[in-house]
Short mmCIF file of C-alpha atoms in Angstrom, two decimals:
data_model
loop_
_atom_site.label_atom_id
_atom_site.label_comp_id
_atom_site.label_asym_id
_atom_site.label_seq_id
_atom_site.Cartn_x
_atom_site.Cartn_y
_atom_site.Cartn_z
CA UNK A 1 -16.00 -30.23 -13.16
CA UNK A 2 -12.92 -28.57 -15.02
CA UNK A 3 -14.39 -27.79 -18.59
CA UNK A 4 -11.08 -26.78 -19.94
CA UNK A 5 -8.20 -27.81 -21.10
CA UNK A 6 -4.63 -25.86 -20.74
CA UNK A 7 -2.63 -24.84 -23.95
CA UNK A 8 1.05 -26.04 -23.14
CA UNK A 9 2.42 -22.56 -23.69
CA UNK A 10 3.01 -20.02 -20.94
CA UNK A 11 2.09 -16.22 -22.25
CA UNK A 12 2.82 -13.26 -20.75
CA UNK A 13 1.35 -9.61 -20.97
CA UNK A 14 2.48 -6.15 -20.05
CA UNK A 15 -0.01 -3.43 -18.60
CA UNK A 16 -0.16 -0.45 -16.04
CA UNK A 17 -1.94 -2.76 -13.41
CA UNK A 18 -3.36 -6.15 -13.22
CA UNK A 19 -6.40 -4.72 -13.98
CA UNK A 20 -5.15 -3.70 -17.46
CA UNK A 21 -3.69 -6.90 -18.24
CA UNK A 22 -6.68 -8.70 -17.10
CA UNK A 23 -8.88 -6.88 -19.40
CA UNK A 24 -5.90 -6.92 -22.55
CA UNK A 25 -5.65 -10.64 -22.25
CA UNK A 26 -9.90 -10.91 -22.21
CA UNK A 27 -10.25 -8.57 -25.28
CA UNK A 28 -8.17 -11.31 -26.91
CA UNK A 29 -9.61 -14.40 -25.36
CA UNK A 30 -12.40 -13.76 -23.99
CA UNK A 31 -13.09 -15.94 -20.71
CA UNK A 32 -10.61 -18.75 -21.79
CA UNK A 33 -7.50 -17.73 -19.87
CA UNK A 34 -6.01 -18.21 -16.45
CA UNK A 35 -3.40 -16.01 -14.93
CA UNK A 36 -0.92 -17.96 -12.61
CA UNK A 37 1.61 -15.23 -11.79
CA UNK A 38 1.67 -11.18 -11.80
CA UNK A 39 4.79 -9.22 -10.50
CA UNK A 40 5.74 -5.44 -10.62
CA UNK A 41 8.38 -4.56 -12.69
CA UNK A 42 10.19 -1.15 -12.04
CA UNK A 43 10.72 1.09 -15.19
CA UNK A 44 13.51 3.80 -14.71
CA UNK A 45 12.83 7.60 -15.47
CA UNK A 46 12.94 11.18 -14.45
CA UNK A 47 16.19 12.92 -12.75
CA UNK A 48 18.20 10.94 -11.04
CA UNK A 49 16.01 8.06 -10.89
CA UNK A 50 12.78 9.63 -9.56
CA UNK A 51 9.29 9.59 -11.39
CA UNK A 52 10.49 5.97 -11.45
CA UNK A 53 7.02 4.08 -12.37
CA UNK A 54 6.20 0.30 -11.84
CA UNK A 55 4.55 -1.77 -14.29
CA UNK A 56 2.94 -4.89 -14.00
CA UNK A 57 3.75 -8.03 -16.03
CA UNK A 58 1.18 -11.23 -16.37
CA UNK A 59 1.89 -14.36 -17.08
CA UNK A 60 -1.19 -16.74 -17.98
CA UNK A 61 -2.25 -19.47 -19.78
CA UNK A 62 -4.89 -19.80 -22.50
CA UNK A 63 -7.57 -22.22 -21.77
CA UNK A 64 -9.27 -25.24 -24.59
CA UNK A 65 -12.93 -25.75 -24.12
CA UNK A 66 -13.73 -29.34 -23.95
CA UNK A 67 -16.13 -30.86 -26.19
CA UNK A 68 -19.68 -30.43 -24.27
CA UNK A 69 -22.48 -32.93 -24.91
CA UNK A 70 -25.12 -30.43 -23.71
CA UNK A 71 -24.95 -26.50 -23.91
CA UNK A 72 -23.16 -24.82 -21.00
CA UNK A 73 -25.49 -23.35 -18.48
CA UNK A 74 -25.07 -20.40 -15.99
CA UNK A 75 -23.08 -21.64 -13.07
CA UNK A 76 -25.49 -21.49 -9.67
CA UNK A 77 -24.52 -19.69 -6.68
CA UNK A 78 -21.93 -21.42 -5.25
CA UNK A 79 -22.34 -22.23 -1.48
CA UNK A 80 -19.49 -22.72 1.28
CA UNK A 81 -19.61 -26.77 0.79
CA UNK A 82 -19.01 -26.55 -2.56
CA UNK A 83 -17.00 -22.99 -2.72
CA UNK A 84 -14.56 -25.79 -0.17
CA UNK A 85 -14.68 -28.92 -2.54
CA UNK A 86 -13.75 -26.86 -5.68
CA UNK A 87 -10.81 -25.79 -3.68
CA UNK A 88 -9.88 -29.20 -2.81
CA UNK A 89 -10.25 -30.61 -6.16
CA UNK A 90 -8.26 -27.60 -7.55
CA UNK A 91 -5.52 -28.55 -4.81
CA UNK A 92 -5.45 -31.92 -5.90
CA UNK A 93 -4.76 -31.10 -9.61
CA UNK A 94 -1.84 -29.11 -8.19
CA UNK A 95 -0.25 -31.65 -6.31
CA UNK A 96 -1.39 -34.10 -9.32
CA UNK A 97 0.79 -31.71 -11.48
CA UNK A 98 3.37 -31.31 -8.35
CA UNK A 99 4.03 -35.08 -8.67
CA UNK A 100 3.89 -35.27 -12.36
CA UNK A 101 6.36 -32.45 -12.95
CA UNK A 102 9.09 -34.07 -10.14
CA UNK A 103 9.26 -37.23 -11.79
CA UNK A 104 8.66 -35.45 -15.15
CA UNK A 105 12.37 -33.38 -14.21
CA UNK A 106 14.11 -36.33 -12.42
CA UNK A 107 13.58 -38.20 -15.69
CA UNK A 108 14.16 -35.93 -18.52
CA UNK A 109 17.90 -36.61 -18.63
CA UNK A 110 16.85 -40.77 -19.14
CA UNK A 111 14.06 -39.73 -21.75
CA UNK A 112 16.55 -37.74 -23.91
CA UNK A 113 19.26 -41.04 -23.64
CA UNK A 114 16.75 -43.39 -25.00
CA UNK A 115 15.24 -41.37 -27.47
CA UNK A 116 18.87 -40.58 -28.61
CA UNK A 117 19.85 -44.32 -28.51
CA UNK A 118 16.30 -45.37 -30.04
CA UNK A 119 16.06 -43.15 -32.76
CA UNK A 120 17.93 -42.27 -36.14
CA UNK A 121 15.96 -39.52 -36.79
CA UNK A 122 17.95 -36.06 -36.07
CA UNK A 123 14.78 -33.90 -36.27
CA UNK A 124 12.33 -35.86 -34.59
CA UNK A 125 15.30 -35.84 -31.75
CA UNK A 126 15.84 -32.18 -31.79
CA UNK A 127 12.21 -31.47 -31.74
CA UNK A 128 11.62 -33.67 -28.85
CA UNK A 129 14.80 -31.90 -26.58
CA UNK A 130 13.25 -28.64 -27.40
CA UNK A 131 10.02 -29.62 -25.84
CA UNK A 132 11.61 -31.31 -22.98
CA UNK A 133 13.83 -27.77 -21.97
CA UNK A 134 10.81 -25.86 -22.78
CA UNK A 135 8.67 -27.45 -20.22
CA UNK A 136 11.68 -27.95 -18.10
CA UNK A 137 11.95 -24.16 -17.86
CA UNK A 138 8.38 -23.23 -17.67
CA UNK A 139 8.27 -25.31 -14.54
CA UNK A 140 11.18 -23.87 -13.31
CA UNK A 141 10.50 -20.32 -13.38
CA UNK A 142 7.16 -21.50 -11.74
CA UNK A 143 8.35 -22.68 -8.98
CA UNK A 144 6.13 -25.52 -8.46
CA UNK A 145 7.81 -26.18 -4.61
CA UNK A 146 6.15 -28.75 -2.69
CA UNK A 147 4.65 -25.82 -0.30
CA UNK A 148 3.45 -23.73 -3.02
CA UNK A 149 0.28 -22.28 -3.76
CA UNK A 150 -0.48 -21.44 -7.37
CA UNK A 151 -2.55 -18.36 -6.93
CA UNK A 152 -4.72 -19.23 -10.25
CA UNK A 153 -5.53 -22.14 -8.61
CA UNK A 154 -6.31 -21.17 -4.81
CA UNK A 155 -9.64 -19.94 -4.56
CA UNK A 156 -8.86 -18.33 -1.30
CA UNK A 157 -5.66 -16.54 -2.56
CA UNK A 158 -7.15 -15.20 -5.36
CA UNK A 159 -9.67 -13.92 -3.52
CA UNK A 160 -7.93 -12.29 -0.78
CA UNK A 161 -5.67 -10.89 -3.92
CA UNK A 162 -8.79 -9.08 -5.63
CA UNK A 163 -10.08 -7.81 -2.06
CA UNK A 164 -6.57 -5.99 -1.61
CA UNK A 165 -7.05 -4.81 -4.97
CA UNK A 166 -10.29 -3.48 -4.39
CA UNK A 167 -9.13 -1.42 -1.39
CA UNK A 168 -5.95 -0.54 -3.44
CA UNK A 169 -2.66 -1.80 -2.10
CA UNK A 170 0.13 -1.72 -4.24
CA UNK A 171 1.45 -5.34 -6.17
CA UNK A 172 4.38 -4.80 -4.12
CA UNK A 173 2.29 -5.07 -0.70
CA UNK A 174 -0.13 -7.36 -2.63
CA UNK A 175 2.52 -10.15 -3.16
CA UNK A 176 4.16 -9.71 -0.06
CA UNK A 177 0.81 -11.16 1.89
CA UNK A 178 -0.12 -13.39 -0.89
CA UNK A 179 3.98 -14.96 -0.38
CA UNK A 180 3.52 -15.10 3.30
CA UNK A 181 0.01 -16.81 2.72
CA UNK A 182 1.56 -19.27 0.38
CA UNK A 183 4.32 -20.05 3.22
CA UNK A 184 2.46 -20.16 6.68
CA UNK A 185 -0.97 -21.74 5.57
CA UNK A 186 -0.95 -25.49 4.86
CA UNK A 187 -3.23 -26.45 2.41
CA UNK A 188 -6.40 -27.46 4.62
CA UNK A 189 -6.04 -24.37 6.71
CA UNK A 190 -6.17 -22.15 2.91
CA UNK A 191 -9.99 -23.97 2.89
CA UNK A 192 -10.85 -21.80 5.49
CA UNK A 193 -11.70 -18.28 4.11
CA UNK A 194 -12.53 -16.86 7.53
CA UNK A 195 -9.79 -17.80 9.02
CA UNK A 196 -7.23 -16.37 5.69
CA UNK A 197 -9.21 -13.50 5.96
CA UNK A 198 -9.24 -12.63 9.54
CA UNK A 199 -5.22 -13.20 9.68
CA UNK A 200 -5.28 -10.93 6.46
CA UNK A 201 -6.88 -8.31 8.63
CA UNK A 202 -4.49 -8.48 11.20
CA UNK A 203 -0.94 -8.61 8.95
CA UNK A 204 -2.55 -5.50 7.57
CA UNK A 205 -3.11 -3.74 11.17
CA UNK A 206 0.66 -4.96 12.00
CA UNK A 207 2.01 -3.01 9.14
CA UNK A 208 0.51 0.30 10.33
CA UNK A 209 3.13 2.26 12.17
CA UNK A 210 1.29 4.53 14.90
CA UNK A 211 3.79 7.32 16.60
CA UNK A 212 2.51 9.49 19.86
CA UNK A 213 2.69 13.34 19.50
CA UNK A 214 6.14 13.76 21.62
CA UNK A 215 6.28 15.73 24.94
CA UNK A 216 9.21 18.20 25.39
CA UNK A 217 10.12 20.99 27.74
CA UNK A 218 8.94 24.10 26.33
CA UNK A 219 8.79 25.18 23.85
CA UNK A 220 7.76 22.04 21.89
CA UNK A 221 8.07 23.22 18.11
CA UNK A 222 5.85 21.46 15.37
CA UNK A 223 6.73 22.00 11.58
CA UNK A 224 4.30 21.39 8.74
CA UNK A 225 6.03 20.73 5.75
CA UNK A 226 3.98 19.19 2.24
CA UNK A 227 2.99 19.58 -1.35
CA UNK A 228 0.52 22.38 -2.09
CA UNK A 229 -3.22 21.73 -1.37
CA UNK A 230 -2.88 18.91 1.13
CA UNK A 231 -4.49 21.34 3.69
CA UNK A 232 -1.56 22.35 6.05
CA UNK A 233 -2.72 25.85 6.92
CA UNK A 234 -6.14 24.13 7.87
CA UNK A 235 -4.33 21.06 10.15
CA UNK A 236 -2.23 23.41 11.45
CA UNK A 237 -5.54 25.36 12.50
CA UNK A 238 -6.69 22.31 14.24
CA UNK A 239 -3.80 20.76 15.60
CA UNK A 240 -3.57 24.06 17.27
CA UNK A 241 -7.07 24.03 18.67
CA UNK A 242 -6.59 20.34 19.58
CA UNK A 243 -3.50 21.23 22.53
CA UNK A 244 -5.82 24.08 23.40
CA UNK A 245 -8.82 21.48 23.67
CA UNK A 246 -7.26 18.63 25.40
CA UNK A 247 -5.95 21.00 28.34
CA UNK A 248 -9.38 22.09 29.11
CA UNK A 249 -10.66 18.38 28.68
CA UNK A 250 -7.83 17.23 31.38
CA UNK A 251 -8.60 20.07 33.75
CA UNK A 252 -5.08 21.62 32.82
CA UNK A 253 -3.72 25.16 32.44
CA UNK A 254 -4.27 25.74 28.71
CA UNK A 255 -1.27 26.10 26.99
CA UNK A 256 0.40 29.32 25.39
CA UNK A 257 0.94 28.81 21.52
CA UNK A 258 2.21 30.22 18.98
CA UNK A 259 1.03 30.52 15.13
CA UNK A 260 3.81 31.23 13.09
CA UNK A 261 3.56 31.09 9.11
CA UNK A 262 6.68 31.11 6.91
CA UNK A 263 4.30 30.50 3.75
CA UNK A 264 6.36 32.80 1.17
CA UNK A 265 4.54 30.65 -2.17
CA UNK A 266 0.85 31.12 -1.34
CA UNK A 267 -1.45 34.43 -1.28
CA UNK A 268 -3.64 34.57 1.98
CA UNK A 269 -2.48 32.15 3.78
CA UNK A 270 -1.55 34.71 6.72
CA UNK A 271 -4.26 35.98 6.94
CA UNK A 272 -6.31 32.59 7.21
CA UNK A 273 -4.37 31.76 10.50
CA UNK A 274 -4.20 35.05 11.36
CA UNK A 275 -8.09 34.46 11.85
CA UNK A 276 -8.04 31.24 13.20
CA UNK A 277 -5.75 32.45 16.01
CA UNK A 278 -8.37 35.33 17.07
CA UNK A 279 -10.75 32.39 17.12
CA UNK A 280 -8.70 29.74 18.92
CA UNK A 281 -7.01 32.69 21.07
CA UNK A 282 -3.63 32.55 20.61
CA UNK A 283 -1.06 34.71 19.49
CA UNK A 284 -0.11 34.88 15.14
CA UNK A 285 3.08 36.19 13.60
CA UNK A 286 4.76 35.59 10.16
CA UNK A 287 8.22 34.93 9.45
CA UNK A 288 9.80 35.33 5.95
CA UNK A 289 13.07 34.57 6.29
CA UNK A 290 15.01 32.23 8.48
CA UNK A 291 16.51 35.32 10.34
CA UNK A 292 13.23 36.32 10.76
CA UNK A 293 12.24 32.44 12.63
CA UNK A 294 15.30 33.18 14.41
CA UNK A 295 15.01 36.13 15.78
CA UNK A 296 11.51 36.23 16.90
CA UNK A 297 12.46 32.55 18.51
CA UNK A 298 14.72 33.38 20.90
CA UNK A 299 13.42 36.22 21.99
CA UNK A 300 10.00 34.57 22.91
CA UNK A 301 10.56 31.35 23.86
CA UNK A 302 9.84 31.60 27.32
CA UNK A 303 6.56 33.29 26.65
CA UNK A 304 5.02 30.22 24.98
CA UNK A 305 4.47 26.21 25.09
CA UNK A 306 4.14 25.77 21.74
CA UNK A 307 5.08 27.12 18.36
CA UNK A 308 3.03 25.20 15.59
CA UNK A 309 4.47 26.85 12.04
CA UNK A 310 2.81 26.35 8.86
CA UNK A 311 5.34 26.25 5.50
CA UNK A 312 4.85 26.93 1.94
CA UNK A 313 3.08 24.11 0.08
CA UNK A 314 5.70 23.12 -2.44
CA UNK A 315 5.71 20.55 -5.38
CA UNK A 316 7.67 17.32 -4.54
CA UNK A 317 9.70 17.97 -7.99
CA UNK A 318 10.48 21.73 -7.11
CA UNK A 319 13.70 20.75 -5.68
CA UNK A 320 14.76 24.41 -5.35
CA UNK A 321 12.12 25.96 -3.16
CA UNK A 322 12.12 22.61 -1.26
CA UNK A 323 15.59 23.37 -0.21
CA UNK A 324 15.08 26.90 0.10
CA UNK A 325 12.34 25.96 2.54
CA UNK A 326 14.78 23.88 4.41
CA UNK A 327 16.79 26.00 4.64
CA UNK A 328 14.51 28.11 6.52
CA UNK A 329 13.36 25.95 9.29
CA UNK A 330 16.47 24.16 9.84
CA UNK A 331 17.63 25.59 13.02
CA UNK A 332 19.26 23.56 15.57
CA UNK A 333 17.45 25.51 18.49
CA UNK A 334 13.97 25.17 17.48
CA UNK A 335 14.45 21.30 18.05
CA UNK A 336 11.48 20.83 16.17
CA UNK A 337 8.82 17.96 15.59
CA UNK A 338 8.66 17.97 11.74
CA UNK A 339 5.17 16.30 10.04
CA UNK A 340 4.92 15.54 6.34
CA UNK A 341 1.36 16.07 5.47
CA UNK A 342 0.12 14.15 2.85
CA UNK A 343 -3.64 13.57 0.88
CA UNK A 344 -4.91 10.32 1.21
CA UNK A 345 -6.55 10.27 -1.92
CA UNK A 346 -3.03 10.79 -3.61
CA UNK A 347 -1.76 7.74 -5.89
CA UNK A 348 0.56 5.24 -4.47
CA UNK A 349 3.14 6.34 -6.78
CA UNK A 350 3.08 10.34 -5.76
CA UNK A 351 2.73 9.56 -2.37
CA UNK A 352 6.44 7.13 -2.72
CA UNK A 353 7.82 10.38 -4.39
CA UNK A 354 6.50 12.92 -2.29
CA UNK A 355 7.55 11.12 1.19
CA UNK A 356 11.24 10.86 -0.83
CA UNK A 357 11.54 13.73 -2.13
CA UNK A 358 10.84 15.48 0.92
CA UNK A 359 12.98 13.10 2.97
CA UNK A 360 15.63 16.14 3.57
CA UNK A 361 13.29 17.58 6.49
CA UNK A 362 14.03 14.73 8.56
CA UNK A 363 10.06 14.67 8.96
CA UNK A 364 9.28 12.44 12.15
CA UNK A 365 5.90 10.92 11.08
CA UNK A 366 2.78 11.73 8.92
CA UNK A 367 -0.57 13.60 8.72
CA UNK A 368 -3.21 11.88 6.69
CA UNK A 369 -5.72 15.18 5.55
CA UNK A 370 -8.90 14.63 3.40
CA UNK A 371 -9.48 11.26 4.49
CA UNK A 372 -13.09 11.68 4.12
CA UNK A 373 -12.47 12.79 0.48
CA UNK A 374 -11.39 8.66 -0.35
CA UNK A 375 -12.84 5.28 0.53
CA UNK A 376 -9.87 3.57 0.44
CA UNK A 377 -6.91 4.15 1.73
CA UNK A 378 -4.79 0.85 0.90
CA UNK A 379 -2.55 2.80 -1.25
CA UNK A 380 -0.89 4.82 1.64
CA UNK A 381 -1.02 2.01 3.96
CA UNK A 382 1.49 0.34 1.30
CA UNK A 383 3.92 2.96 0.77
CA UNK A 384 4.20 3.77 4.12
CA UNK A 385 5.12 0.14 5.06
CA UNK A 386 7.17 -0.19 2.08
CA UNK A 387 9.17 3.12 3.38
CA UNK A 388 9.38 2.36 6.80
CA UNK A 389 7.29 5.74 7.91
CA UNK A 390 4.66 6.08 10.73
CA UNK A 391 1.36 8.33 10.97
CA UNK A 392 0.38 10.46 13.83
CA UNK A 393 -2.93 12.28 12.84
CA UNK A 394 -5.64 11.73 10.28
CA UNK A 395 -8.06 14.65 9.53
CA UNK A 396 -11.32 13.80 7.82
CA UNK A 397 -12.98 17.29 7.61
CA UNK A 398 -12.93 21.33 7.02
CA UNK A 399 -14.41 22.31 10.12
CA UNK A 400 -12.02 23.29 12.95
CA UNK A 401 -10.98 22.93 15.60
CA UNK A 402 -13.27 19.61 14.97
CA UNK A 403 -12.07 16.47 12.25
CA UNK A 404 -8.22 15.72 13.21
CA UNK A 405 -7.72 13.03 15.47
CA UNK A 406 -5.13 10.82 16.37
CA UNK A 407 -3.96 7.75 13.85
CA UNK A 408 -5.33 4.38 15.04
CA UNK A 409 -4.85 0.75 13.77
CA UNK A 410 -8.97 -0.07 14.58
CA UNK A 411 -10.23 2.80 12.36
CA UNK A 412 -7.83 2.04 9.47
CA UNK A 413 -9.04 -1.55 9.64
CA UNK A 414 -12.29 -1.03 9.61
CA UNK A 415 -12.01 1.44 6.47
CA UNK A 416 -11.21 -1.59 4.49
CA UNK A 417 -14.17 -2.08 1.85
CA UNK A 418 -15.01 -6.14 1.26
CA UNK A 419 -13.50 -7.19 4.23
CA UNK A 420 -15.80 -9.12 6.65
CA UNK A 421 -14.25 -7.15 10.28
CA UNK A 422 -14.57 -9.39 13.29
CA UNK A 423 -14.61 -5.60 15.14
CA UNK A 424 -14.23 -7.09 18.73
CA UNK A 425 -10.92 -9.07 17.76
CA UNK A 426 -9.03 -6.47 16.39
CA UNK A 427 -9.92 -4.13 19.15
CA UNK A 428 -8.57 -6.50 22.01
CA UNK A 429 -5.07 -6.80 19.34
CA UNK A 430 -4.53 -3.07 18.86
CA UNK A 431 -6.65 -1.17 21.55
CA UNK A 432 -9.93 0.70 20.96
CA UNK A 433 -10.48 2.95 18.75
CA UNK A 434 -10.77 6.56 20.40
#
């Protein structure tokens, strides 16, 4: 039974997150609220429009405890029969409402007439229009269609809203599956939690953009271009390790490569490969200028299959050695396979101005290091749908030539904390995970 009843006006709150609106609006209520709507709002700042941040604005209502003839008691676990028949009676309060507020609208026009035509009194008439365009615009701004799903109302929207929270996608992503939830799912098929939650699972894998290391004619050229301490000079170490690796595994002639560091911002970091290519047995060399990449390119190209260069790791706000760096590697004969590599335990909002910021590289795809430094990794699965930008390579480890593998849809899904994973479905959808 509904133990509340609903103060006419619609609040809203402002916060950092949902989160911090949720717990502003209980420090002032307590328990007696309900939140109907939450959007991201962008907030402009920093030069030239980046740094922009996104806050998050609430609306709710405030909830009127009925008068109880007996003391409330602790609500018993709730079990799937009744988990489905307080969704059904909460969908038939909406569409209660849904009818109530269509006839309500179609009639207000009539209401105001008589009232008008009925009444002398000037304030009782003005104070009755005001309510009338309040509600009228409440209801409005709503949108109380005749497909729509009130997610303070749907059980299994709200739900599947505070599981993506949990795994920490962005509101942006957040809204997008909650929208498409409210649009494709009829009302009976929303009583199905399963069955929301297993399509969840797979408009998540869908988002995730995969891309294949590229083949070329030698020499294939591989850039690694990020922010300082995502690990480059490490993945660069294993990548490197990894051709070597998979030649021997395919019974293949094991490539020639080439180490090259142009790392001109960070102490040491030639000689780390310089050691890693004794160890992996292949041949080192630094470059500190772009004469010096060019140079030593041409005349050793036909000695090797692959030059993997490491770069400087550079703050996504240090616009001036960013370009300098550029500058550097963009040569039109190297032809080269640039990677952004990026920390997966970075924010949501420094990964969005990292992957922008460094935008100028003309990066083809992205490699995910630390990944088994987070336990979530919802936030980069958002802002690299949001941006349109693929993944190549995870790495999930220190130890090389061991703990970089390629991306894959099955292990990203199955990553995903509070989600029940029917493992055998999304393996026949996107492939095995290797």
């Amino acid at each position: 039974m509904n133990n509340y009843d609903y103060a006419n006006d619609l609040k809203s709150i402002e916060g950092k997150s949902l989160d911090d609106c949720r717990r502003k609006i209980k420090k002032i209520y307590g328990d007696d609220f309900e939140i109907v709507d939450h959007k991201s709002i962008p907030v402009p700042g920093g030069f030239l429009g980046f740094g922009q941040k996104d806050i998050v604005r609430v609306e709710y209502y405030v909830k009127k405890r009925k008068s109880q003839p007996t003391p409330i008691q602790t609500a018993p676990v709730i079990s799937q029969n009744e988990y489905k028949n307080d969704f059904l009676e909460a969908s038939a309060r909406q569409i209660q409402r849904q009818a109530e507020t269509e006839e309500f609208l179609k009639n207000r026009n009539q209401i105001l007439a008589t009232a008008t035509a009925t009444n002398n009194n000037s304030q009782q008439i003005a104070k009755l229009t005001e309510q009338v365009e309040f509600l009228s615009q409440v209801i409005s701004s709503k949108d109380f269609a005749s497909n729509s799903n009130d997610t303070g109302l749907n059980p299994s929207i709200q739900r599947i809203s505070e599981m993506l929270e949990a795994n920490e996608f962005t509101t942006k992503y957040i809204n997008k599956i909650v929208n498409r939830l409210k649009s494709e799912f009829t009302l009976e098929e929303l009583s199905d939690f399963p069955l929301v939650e297993k399509t969840v699972v797979d408009w998540i894998g869908e988002s995730i953009q995969i891309a294949e290391l590229k083949h070329h004619r030698p020499p294939h050229v591989i850039v690694l271009v990020g922010p300082t301490g995502v690990g480059k000079t490490t993945t660069v170490a294993k990548l490197t390790a990894k051709l070597v690796l998979n030649a021997k595994s395919a019974g293949e002639e094991i490539p020639q490569i080439c180490m090259m560091t142009v790392d001109f911002m960070r102490v040491g970091a030639a000689e780390q490969l310089s050691r890693y290519g004794k160890i992996i047995t292949c041949e080192f060399v630094q470059a500190e200028r772009k004469e010096d990449v060019q140079v030593y390119f041409k005349q050793n190209k036909s000695r090797f299959d692959y030059f993997v260069i490491d770069t400087s790791g550079i703050s996504p706000n240090d616009y001036e050695n960013i370009g300098k760096m550029h500058s550097i590697i963009d040569l039109e004969e190297l032809k080269a396979d640039v990677f952004l590599t990026l920390d997966a335990g970075s924010k949501a909002s420094d990964l969005k101005n990292i992957i922008k910021n460094y935008e100028q590289f003309g990066f083809n795809s992205i490699i995910l290091t630390k990944c088994d430094e987070t336990k979530t990794i919802g936030n980069v699965i958002s802002v690299l749908d949001e941006l349109g930008k693929s993944v190549t390579f995870i790495t999930n480890g220190q130890e090389v030539p061991r703990f970089i593998n390629k991306a894959n849809v099955v292990q990203a899904l199955t990553s995903l904390v509070e989600f029940n994973i029917d493992r055998d479905h999304i393996e026949r959808k996107f492939g095995p995970e290797e």
